[in-house]
Each structure stands twice: as structure tokens, then as C-alpha cells.
mmCIF file of C-alpha atoms in Angstrom:
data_model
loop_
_atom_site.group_PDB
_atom_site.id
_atom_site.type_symbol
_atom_site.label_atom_id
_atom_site.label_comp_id
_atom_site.label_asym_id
_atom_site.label_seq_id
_atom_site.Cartn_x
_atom_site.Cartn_y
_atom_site.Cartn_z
ATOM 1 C CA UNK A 1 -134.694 -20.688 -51.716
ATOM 2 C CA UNK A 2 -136.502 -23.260 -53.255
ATOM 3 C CA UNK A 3 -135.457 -26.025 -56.403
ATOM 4 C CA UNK A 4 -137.987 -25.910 -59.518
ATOM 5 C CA UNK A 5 -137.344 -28.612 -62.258
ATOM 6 C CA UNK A 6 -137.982 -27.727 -65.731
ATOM 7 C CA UNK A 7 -138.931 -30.097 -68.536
ATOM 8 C CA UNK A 8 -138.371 -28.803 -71.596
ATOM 9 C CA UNK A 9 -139.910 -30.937 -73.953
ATOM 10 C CA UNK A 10 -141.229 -31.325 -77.813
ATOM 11 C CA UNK A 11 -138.300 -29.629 -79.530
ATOM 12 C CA UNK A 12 -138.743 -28.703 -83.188
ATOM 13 C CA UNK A 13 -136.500 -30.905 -85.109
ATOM 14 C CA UNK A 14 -134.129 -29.027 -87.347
ATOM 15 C CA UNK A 15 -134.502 -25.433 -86.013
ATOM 16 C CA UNK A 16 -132.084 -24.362 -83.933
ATOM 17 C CA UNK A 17 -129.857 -21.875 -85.413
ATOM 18 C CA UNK A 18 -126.736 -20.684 -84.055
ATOM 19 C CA UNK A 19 -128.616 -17.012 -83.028
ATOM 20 C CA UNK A 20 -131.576 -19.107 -80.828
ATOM 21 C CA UNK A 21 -128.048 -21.079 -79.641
ATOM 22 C CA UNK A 22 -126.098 -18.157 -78.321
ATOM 23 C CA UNK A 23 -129.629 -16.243 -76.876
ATOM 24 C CA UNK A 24 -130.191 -19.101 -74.939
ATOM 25 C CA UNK A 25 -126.671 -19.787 -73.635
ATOM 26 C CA UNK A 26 -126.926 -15.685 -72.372
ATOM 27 C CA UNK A 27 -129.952 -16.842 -70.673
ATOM 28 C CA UNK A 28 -128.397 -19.479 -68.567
ATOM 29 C CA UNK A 29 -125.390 -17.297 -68.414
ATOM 30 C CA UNK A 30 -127.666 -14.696 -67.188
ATOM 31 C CA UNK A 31 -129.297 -16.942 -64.796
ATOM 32 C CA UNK A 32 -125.837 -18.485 -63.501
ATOM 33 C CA UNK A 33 -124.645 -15.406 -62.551
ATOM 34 C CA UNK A 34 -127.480 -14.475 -60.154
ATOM 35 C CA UNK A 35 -127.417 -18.058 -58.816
ATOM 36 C CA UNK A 36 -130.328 -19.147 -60.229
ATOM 37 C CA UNK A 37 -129.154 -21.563 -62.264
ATOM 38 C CA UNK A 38 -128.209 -24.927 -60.397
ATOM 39 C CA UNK A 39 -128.325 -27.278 -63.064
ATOM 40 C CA UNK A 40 -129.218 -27.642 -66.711
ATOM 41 C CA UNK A 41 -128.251 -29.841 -70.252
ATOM 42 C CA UNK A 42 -129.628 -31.905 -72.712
ATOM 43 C CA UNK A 43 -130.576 -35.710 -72.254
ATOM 44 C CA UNK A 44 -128.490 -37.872 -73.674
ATOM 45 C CA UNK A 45 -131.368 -38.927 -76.413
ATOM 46 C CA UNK A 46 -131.753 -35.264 -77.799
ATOM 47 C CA UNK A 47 -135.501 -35.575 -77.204
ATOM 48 C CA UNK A 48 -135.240 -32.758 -74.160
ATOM 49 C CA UNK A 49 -133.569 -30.583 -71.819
ATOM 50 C CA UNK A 50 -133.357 -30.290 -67.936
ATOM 51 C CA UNK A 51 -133.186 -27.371 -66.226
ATOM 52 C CA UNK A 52 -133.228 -26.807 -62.349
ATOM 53 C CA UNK A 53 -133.768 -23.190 -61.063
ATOM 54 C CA UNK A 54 -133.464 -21.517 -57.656
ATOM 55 C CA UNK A 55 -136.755 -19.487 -57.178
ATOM 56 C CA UNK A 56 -138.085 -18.380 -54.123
ATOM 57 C CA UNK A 57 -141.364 -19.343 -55.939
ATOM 58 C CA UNK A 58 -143.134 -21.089 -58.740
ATOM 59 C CA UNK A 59 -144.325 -17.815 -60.044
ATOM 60 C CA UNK A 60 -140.317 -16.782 -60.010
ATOM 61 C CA UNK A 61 -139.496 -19.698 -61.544
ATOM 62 C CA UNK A 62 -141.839 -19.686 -64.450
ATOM 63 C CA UNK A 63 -140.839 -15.778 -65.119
ATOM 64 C CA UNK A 64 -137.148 -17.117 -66.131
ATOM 65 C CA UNK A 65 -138.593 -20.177 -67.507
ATOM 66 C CA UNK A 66 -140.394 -18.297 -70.029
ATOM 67 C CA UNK A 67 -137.818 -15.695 -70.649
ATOM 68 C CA UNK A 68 -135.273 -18.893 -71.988
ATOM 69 C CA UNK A 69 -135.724 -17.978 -75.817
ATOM 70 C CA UNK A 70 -136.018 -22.045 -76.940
ATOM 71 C CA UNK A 71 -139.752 -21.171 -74.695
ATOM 72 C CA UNK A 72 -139.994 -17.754 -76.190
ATOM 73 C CA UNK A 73 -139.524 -18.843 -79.732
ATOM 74 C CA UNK A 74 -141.188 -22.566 -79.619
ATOM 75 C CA UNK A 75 -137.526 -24.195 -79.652
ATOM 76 C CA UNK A 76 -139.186 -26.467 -77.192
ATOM 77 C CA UNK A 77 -142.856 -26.100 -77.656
ATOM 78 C CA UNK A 78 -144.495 -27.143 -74.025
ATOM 79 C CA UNK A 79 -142.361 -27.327 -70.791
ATOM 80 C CA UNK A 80 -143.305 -29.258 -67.424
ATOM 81 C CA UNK A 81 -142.312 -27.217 -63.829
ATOM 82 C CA UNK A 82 -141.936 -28.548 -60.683
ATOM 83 C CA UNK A 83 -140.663 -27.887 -57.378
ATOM 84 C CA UNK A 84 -138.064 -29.944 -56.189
ATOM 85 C CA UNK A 85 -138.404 -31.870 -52.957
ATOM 86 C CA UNK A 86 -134.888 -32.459 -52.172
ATOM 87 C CA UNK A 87 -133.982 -35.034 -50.166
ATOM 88 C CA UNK A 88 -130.633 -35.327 -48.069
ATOM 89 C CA UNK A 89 -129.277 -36.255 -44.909
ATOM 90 C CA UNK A 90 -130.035 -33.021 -42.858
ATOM 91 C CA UNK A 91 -134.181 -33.709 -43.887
ATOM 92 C CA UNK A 92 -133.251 -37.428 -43.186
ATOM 93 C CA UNK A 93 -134.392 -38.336 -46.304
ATOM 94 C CA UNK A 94 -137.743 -36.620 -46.719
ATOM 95 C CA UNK A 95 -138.540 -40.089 -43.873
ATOM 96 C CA UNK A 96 -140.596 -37.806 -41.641
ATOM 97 C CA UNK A 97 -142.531 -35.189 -43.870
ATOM 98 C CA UNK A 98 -146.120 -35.707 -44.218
ATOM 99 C CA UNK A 99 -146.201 -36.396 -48.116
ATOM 100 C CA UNK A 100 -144.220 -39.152 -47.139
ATOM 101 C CA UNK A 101 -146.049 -40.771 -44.665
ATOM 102 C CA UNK A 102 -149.094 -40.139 -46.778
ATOM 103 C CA UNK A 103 -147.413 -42.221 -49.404
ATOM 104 C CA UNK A 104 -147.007 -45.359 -47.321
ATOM 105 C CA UNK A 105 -149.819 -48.019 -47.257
#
């Protein structure tokens, strides 16, 4: 399974209601409860929202992305998605992948 990062971002100031609230919390509820939901929350400015969902691909990924109801009903009116590269000790870092090494000069 793969890592997608979401970017939910423009929000409409001053409307959410408590309805879009509690569809959206089922959502990641939803999404929790089939394990794909491995992190998510607001950032600490209230501009956006992070999301990261376990897809096995982007297509997968967008399908719940666009099933939250803030992306249904324009909450937050554009999102960004990404797959996640993660690094850790078992990859050793990402050191030896080839978009690394095509990074270094």
C-alpha cells in the first residue's frame, strides 16, 4: 500500500455548519475503519487541512479524496495530492533510490 498526501486548501471562510462537520467526520470515520486513513487535522493557522491516505493508487486515493464532503460541497475549494515517498531506516533513507541520486549535483 502506498501513502498519498492531501492538501486541502482555500476553505470558504464562515461556512462550515455543524451538518458539513459531522458528514465529514463519518468520512474519516469511514475511512479509519478500513485503514485508509493514516493521518489527518487542521494546521494550526486554520488556512488548511492535511490528510494522508493509504491507496494502493492515485486513482484510489482521489476516489476518497473526492468523496470527503468539505471537496464535495466546496468546504475547501481546490485540493493538492501526492504520493508519499516515505523515508525510514529499512529504505535507508530514500539514500539509494534513483530520484535521489538524480537530485544530487
Amino acid at each position: 500500500m502506498k501513502k498519498f498526501v492531501v492538501l486541502l486548501k482555500n476553505k470558504k471562510p464562515n461556512q462550515l455548519t455543524a451538518q458539513l462537520l459531522n458528514k465529514h467526520v463519518d468520512h474519516l470515520r469511514t475511512l479509519d475503519k478500513m485503514g485508509k486513513l493514516f493521518l489527518c487535522g487542521p494546521f494550526e493557522d486554520n488556512s488548511a487541512a492535511i490528510q494522508i491516505i493509504v491507496a494502493e493508487n492515485y486513482e484510489e486515493a482521489k476516489q476518497w479524496v473526492e468523496k470527503d464532503p468539505f471537496v464535495e460541497e466546496k468546504y475547501y475549494q481546490t485540493y493538492e495530492l501526492n504520493e508519499l515517498i516515505e523515508a525510514n531506516e529499512q529504505n535507508n533513507w530514500l539514500l539509494d533510490i534513483p530520484q535521489t541520486k538524480g537530485n544530487l549535483s
